[in-house]
Coordinates of C-alpha atoms in Angstrom, one line a residue:
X1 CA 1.9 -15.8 56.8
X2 CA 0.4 -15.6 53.4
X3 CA -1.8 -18.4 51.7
X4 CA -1.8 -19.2 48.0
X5 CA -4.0 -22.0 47.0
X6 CA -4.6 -23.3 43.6
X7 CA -7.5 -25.3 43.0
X8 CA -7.0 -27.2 39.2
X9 CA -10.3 -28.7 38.0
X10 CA -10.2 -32.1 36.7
X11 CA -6.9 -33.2 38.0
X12 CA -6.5 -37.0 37.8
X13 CA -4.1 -38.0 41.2
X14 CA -2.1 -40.7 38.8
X15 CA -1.2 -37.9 36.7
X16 CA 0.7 -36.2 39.4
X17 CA 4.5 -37.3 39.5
X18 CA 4.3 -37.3 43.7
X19 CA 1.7 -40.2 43.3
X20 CA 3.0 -42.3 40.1
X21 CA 6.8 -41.6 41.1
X22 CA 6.6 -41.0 37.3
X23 CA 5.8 -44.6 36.2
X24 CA 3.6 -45.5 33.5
X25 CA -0.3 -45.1 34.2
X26 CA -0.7 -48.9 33.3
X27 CA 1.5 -49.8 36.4
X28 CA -0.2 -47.1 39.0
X29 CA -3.6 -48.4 38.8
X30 CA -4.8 -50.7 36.4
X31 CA -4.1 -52.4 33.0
X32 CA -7.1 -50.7 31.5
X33 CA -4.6 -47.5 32.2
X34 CA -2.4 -46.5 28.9
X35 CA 1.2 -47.1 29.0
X36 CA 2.8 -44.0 29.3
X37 CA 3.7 -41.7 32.2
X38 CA 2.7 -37.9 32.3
X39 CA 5.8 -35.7 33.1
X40 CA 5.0 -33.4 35.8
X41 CA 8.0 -31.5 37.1
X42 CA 6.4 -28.7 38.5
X43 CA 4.7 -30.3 40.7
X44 CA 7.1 -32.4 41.4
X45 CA 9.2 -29.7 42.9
X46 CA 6.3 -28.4 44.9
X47 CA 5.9 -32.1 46.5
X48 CA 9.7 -32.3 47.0
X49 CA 9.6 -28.8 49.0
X50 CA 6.1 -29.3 51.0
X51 CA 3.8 -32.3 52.4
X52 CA 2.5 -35.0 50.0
X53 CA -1.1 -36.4 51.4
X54 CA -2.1 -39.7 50.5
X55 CA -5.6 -39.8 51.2
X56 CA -6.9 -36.9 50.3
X57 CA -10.5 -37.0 49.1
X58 CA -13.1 -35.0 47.5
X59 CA -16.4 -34.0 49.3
X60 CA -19.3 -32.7 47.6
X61 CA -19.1 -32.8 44.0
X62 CA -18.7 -31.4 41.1
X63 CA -17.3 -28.5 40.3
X64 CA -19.3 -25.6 42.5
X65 CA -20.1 -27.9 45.3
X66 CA -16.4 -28.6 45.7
X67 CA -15.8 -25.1 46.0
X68 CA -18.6 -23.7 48.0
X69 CA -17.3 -26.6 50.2
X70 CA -13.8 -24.9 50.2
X71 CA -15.4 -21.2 50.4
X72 CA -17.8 -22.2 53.5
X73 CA -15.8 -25.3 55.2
X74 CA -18.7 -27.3 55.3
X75 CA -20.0 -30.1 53.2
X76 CA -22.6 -29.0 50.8
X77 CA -24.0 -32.4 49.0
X78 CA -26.0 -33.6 52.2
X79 CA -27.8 -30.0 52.1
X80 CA -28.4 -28.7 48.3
X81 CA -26.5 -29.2 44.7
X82 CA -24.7 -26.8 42.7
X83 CA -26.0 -23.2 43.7
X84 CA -24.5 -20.1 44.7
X85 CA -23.2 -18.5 48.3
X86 CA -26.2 -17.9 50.1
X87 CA -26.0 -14.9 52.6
X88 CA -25.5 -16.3 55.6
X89 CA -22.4 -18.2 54.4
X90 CA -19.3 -17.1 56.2
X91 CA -17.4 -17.3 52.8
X92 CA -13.8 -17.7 53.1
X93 CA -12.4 -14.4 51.4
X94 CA -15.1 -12.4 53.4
X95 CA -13.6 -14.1 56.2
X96 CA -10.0 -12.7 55.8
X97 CA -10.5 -9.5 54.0
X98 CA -13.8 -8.3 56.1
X99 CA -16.6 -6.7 54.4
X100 CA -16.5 -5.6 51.1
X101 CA -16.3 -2.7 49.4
X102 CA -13.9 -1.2 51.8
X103 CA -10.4 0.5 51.4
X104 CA -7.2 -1.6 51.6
X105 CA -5.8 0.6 54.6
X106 CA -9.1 0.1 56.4
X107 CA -8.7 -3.3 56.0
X108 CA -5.0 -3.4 57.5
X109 CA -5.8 -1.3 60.2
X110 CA -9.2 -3.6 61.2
X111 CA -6.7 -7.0 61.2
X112 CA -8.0 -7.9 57.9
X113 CA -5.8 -9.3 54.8
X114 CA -5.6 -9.0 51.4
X115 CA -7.2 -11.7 49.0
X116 CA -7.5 -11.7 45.6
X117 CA -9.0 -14.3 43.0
X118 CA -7.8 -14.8 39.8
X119 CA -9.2 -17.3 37.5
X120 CA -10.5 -18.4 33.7
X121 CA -13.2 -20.6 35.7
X122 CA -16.6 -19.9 33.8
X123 CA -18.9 -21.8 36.5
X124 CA -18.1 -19.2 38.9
X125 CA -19.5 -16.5 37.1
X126 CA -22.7 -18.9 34.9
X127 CA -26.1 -19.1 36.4
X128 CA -26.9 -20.5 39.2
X129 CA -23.3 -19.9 40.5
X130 CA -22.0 -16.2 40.0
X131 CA -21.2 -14.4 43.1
X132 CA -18.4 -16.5 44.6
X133 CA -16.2 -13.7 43.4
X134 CA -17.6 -11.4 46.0
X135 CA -15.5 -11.3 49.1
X136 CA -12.2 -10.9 47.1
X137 CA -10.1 -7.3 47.6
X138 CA -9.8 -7.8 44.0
X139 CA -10.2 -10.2 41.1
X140 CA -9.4 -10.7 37.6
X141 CA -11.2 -13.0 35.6
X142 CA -9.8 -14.4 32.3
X143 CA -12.6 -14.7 29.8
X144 CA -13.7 -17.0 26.9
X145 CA -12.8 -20.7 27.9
X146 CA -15.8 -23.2 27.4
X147 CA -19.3 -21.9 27.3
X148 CA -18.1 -18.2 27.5
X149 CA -20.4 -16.1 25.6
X150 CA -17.8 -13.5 25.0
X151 CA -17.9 -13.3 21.1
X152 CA -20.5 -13.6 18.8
X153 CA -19.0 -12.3 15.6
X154 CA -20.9 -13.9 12.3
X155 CA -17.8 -15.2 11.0
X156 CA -16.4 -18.8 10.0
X157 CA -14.1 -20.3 12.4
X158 CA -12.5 -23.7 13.1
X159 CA -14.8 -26.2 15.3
X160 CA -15.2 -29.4 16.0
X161 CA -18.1 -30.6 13.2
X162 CA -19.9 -32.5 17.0
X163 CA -19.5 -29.2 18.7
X164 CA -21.4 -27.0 16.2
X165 CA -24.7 -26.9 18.2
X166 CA -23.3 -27.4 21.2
X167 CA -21.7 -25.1 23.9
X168 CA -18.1 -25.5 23.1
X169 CA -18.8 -24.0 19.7
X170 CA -18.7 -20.6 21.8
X171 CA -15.2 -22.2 22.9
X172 CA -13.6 -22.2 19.9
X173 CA -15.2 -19.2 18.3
X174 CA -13.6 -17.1 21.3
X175 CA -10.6 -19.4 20.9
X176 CA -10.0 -18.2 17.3
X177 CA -10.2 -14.2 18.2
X178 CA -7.6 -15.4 21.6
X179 CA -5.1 -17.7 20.7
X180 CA -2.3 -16.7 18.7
X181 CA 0.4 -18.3 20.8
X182 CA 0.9 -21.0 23.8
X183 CA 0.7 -17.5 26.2
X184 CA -2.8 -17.1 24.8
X185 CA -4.2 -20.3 26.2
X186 CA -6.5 -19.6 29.1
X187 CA -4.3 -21.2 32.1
X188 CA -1.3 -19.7 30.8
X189 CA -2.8 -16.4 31.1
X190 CA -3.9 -17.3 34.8
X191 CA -0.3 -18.3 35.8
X192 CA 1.0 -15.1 34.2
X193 CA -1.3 -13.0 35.8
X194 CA -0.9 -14.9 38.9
X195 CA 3.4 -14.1 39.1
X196 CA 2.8 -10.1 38.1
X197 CA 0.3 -10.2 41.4
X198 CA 2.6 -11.9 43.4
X199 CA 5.2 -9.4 41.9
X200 CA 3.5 -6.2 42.7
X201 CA 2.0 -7.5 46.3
X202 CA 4.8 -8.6 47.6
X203 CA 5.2 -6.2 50.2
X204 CA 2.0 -6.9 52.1
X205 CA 1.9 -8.8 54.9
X206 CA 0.0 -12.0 55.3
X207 CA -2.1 -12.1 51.5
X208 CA -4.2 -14.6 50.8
X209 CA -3.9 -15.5 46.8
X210 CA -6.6 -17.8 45.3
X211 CA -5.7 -19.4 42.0
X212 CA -8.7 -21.0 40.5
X213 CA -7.6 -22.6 37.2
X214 CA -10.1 -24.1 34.8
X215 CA -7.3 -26.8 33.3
X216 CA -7.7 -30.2 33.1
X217 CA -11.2 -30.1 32.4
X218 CA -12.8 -30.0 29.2
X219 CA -12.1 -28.8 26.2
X220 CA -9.3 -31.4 25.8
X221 CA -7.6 -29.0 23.4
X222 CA -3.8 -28.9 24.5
X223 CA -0.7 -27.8 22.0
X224 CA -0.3 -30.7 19.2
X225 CA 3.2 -30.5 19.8
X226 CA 2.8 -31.4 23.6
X227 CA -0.4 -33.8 22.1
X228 CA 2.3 -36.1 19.8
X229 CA 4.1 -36.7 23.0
X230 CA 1.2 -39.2 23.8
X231 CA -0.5 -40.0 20.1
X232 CA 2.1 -39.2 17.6
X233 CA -1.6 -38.4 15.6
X234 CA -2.3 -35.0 17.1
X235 CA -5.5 -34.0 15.9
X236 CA -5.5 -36.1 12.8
X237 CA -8.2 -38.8 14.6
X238 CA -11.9 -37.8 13.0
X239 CA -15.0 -38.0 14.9
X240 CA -14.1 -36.1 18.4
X241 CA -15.5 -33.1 19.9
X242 CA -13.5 -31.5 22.5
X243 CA -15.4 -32.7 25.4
X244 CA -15.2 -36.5 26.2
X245 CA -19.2 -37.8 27.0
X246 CA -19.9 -39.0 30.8
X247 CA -20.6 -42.3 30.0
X248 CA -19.4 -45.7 29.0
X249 CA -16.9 -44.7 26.2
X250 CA -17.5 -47.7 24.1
X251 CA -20.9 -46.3 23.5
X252 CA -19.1 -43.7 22.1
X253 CA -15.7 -44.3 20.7
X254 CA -13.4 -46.7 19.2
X255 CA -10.2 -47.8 20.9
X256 CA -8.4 -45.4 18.2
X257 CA -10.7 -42.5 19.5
X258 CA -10.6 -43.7 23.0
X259 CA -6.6 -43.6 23.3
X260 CA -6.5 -40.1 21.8
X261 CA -9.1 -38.5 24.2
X262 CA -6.7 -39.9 27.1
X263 CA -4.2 -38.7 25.6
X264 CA -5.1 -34.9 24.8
X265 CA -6.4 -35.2 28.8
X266 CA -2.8 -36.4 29.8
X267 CA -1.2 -33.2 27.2
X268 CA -3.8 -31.2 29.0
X269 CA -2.4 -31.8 32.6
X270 CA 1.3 -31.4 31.0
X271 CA 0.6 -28.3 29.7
X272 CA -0.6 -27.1 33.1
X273 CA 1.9 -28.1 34.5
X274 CA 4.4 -26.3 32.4
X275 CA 2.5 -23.0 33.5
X276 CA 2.5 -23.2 36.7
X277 CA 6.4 -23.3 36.7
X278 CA 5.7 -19.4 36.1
X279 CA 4.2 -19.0 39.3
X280 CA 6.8 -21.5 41.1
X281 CA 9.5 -19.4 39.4
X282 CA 7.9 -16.1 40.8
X283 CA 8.0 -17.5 43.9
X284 CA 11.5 -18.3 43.8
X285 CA 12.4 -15.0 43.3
X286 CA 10.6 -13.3 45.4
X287 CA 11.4 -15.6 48.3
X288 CA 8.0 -16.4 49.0
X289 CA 8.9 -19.8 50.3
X290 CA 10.0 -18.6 53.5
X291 CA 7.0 -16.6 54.5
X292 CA 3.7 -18.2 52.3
X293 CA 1.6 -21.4 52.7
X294 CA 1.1 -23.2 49.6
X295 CA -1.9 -25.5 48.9
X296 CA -2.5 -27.2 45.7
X297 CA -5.2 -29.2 45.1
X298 CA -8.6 -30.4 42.7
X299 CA -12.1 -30.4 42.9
X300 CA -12.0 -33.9 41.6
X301 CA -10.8 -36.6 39.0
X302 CA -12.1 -37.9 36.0
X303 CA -13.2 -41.4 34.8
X304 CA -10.0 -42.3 32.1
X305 CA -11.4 -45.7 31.2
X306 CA -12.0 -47.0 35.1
X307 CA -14.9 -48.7 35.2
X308 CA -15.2 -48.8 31.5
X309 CA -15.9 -44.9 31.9
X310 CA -14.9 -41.5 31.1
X311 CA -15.9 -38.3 31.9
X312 CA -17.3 -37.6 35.4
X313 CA -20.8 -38.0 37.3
X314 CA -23.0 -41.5 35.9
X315 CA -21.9 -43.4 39.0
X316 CA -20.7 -43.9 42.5
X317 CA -17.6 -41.3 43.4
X318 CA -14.9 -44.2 42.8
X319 CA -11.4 -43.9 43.2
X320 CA -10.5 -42.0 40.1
X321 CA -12.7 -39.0 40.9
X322 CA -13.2 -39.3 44.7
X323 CA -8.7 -39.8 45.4
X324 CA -7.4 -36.2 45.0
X325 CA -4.1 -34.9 44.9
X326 CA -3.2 -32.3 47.8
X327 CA 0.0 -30.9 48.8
X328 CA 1.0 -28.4 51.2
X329 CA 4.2 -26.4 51.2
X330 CA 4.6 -24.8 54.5
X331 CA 7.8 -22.5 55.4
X332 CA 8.7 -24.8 57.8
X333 CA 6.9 -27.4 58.7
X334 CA 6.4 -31.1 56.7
X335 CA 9.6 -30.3 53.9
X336 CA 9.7 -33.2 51.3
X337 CA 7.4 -35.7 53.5
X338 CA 4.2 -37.6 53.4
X339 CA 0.8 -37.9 55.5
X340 CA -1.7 -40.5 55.8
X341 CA -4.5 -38.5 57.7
X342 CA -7.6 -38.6 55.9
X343 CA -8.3 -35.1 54.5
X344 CA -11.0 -33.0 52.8
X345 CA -10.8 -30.2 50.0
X346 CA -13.0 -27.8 53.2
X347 CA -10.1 -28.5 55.4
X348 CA -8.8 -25.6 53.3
X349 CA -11.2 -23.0 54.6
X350 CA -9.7 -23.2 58.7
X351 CA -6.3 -23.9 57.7
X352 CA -6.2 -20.8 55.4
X353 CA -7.3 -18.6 58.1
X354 CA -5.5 -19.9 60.9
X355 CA -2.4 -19.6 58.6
X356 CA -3.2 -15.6 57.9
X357 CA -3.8 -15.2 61.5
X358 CA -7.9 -14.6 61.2
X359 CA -10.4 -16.4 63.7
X360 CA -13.0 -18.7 62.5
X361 CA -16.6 -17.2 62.8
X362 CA -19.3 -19.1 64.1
X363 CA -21.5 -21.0 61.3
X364 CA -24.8 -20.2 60.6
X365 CA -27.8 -21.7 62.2
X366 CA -25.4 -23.6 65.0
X367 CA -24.5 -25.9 62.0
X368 CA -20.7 -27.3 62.4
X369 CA -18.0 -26.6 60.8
X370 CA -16.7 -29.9 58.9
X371 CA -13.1 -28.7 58.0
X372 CA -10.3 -29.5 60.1
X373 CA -6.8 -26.9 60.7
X374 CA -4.2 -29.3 58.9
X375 CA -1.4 -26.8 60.1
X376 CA -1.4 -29.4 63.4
X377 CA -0.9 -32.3 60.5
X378 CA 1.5 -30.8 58.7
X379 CA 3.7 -30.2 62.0
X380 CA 3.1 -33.6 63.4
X381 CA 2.8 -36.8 61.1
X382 CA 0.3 -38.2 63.9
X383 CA -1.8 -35.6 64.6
X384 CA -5.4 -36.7 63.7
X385 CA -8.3 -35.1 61.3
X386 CA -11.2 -37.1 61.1
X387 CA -12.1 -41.4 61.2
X388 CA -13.8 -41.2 58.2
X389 CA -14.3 -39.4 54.9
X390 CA -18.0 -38.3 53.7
X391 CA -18.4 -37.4 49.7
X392 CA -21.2 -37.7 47.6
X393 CA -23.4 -35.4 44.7
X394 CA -26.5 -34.2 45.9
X395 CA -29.2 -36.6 45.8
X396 CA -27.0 -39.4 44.6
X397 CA -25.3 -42.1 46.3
X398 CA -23.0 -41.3 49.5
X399 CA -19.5 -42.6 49.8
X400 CA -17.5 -43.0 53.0
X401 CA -13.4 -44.4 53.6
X402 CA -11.6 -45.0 56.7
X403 CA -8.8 -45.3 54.6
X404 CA -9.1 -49.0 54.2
X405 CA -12.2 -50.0 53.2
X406 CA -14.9 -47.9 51.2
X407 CA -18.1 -48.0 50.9
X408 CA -20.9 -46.7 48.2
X409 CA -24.4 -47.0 49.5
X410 CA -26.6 -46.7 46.9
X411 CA -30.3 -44.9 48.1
X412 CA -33.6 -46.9 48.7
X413 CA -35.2 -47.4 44.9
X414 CA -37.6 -44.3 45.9
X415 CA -34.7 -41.5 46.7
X416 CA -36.9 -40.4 49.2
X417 CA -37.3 -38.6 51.6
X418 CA -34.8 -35.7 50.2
X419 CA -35.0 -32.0 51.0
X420 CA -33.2 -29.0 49.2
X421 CA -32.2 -26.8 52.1
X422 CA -31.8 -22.7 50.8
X423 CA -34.3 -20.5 49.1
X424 CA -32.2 -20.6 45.6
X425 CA -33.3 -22.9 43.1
X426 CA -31.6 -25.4 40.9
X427 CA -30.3 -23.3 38.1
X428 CA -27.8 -25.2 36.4
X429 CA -28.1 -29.2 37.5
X430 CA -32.2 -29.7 37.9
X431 CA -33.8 -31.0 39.7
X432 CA -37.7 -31.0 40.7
X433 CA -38.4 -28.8 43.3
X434 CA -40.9 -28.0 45.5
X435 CA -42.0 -24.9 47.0
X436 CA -39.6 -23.2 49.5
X437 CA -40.8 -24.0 53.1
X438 CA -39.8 -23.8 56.7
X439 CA -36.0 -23.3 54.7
X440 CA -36.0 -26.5 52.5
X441 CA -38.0 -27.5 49.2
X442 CA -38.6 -31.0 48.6
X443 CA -37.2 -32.5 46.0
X444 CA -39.7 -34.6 43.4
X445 CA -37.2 -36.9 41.5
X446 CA -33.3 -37.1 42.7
X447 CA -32.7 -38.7 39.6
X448 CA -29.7 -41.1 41.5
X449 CA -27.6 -43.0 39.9
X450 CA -28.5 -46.7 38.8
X451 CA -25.9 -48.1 40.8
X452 CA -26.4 -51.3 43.4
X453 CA -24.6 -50.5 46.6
X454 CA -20.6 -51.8 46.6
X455 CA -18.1 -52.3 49.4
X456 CA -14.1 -52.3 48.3
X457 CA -10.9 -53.0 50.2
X458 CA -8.5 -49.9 49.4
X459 CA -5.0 -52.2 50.0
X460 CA -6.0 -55.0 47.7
X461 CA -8.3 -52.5 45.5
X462 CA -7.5 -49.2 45.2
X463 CA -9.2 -48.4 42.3
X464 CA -12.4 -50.2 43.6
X465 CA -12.9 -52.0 40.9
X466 CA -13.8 -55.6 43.0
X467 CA -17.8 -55.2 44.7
X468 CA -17.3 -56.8 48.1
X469 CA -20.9 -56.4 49.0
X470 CA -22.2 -59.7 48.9
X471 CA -19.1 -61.5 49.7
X472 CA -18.4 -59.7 53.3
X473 CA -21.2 -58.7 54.7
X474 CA -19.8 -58.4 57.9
X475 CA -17.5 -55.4 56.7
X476 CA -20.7 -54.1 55.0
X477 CA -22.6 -53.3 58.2
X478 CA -19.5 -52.1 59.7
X479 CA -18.9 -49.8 56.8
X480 CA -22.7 -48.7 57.0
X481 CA -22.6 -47.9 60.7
X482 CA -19.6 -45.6 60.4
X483 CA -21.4 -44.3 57.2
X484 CA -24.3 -43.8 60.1
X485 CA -22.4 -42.2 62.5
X486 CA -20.4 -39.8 60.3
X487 CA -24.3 -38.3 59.1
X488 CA -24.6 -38.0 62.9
X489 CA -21.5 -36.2 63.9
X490 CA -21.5 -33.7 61.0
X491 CA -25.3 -33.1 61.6
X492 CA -26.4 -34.2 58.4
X493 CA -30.1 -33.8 57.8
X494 CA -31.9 -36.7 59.2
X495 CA -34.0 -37.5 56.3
X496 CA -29.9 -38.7 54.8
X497 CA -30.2 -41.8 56.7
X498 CA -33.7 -42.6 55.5
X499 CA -33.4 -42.4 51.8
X500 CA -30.0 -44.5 52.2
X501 CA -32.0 -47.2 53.7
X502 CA -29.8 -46.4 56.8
X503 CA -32.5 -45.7 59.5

């Protein structure tokens, strides 16, 4: 079988038509939500031919901690922050395609696969980051979104007057050399390349495909045309840069500003969603459908005015950035129907290879694996994955969910004890580290959020807006000893439970 997945960055759940039934946002979470409903009928054809699952949920967060939890299966947040593969990850594309730098026929003949990566996703190239390309057959990487340093062309260009000194100015500086047409902007490109690929690969058997596409996150600079849809405005509104601020936005913006940052994110995910009808349509006529596994997913949400918030990061992993969307499309199995077993973005990395037919490997160090096979799931709507979800940013605040209740427990006021485990330093989010020792280096300040601990019932909640800490205690304890026992079962380092206050 061959496996395409295509991880979007950014990707609010309410602004996917399988979750809203295409209502307005206001009705889908919370009156704080704007009014109007984000067409999304690409996706809305995937969900109608594979398996929608309704609690799906980040793990480690943000952006290259979700992945390397997706390239290596395991959790990443209890260990280290954002950093690169380290070499004795079993990466995933190393995984089905075998050691690099080998020919394709060697790699057919040794039970191996083709895999290829193809992506506009500047983080996996920046520093600190930059080699989870490696294990690919091939990959193509479209260049100049965000901080890019592709051009540097003494010229005058249009930019954002806030984004002058900033790192999107090397956005729009490549954006003005780039973008002559909707086929120039970045995920466009990706989807196209993505259906030639598919067109010229056809005939081998059991590919594995790996879409990484930079869209929804920042910029927020969609098509006007697709912008007016939401604020009839466009760019007309003075005083925005193309990045929304993680923080409270009334610290920021006024309601004016605030309503047409939500709504270039909302013309954002449209947009996205136009282009990846290309590869939908590709697939169609190649008929892919019968023969390929289909995941679609996100790294993680973004704050759109929950909690008074937008942006990601500042707080506890609520609802709107922890609750993911995740559908699977599998040539037979779970057509047009939903799941409520509770899954994890590294459930990808054993599903993908026991869908191309590899074996996993045995992890590094003894450590477990923390990804389930949801091929089991996805032929039988009771077949279980795991009690509880685990999700958290390094040296933060660790959330866990059952599925009904969720809990957010805040560290003790001195972080400590916390440990960086891997030789590779903190290149891109800092931290203070100590020397490297005995395969950790401690870590000086955590710098965790200034958050109190909060407890929230999903069925009467869902956007965890209501702290039930105080009120059940009961539920709290309960909530803190499967918190407790999840650390234990995935084999999280032991200091976890100290600096949680969880001993």
């Amino acid at each position: 079988m061959n496996v395409i997945t295509i991880l979007c960055d950014t990707l609010r759940r309410d602004h996917v038509g399988a979750y809203t039934g295409g209502a307005p946002l206001d009705q889908c979470w919370s009156g704080e939500a704007p009014a109007w409903s984000v067409p999304t009928p690409n996706m809305d054809r995937l969900a109608a031919r594979g398996t929608v699952f309704d609690n799906a949920y980040i793990g480690s967060t943000p952006c290259m901690p979700a992945r390397r939890d997706i390239y290596t299966g395991r959790l990443e947040f209890l260990e280290r922050g954002w950093g690169p593969l380290e070499e004795d990850d079993r990466d995933l594309p190393r995984q089905v395609s075998g050691p690099p730098n080998r020919s394709v026929q060697w790699m057919m003949e040794q039970g191996h696969r083709v895999s290829c990566l193809l992506t506009d996703h500047f983080h996996l190239w920046e520093q600190g980051s930059g080699n989870y390309h490696m294990g690919y057959t091939g990959f193509e990487f479209v260049r100049g979104i965000e901080s890019d340093a592709l051009y540097t062309d003494p010229i005058d260009f249009p930019c954002p007057e806030g984004d002058r000194l900033g790192k999107n100015e090397r956005h729009w500086r490549n954006v003005h050399f780039i973008r002559q047409r909707d086929e120039d902007y970045f995920c466009a490109q990706v989807c196209r390349k993505a259906a030639d690929w598919l067109r010229r690969n056809r005939a081998h058997g059991d590919f594995y495909l790996h879409l990484d596409i930079f869209d929804p996150h920042e910029p927020w600079d969609p098509p006007e045309d697709i912008l007016k849809q939401f604020d009839p405005r466009g760019y007309a509104v003075e005083g925005l840069r193309a990045a929304a601020p993680y923080a409270p936005w009334r610290d920021h913006y006024s309601e004016e500003q605030f309503d047409n940052m939500r709504a270039r994110y909302a013309a954002k995910v449209v947009f996205l969603d136009r282009w990846l009808g290309a590869v939908f349509d590709a697939m169609d006529e190649l008929d892919l459908w019968r023969d390929t596994l289909l995941i679609f997913t996100t790294d993680h949400g973004t704050w759109n005015g929950d909690h008074g918030r937008m942006g990601k990061l500042g707080t506890h992993q609520y609802d709107g950035c922890a609750h993911i969307p995740f559908i699977a499309c599998h040539p037979e199995l779970g057509h047009g129907e939903r799941r409520d077993q509770l899954v994890q973005l590294m459930d990808i990395y054993p599903t993908v290879l026991s869908a191309v037919g590899r074996p996993l490997p045995e992890m590094p160090s003894g450590r477990p694996l923390h990804g389930v096979d949801l091929l089991p799931a996805l032929a039988d709507p009771s077949a279980p994955t795991r009690e509880c979800a685990l999700m958290g940013m390094f040296g933060k605040s660790v959330s866990v969910t059952d599925g009904d209740w969720t809990l957010h427990q805040s560290p003790v006021a001195a972080n400590q004890p916390l440990y960086w485990y891997g030789y590779h330093l903190a290149r891109f989010i800092n931290y203070d580290l100590g020397p490297y020792k005995d395969g950790r280096r401690a870590v000086a300040d955590g710098m965790t959020w200034p958050a109190p601990t909060s407890l929230h019932d999903k069925a009467q909640d869902p956007n965890e807006l209501v702290n039930l800490a105080a009120e059940r205690p009961d539920k709290l304890a309960e909530m803190q000893d499967k918190l407790r026992a999840e650390l234990l079962r995935l084999q999280a380092p032991q200091e976890q439970a100290l600096r949680l206050g969880l001993a």
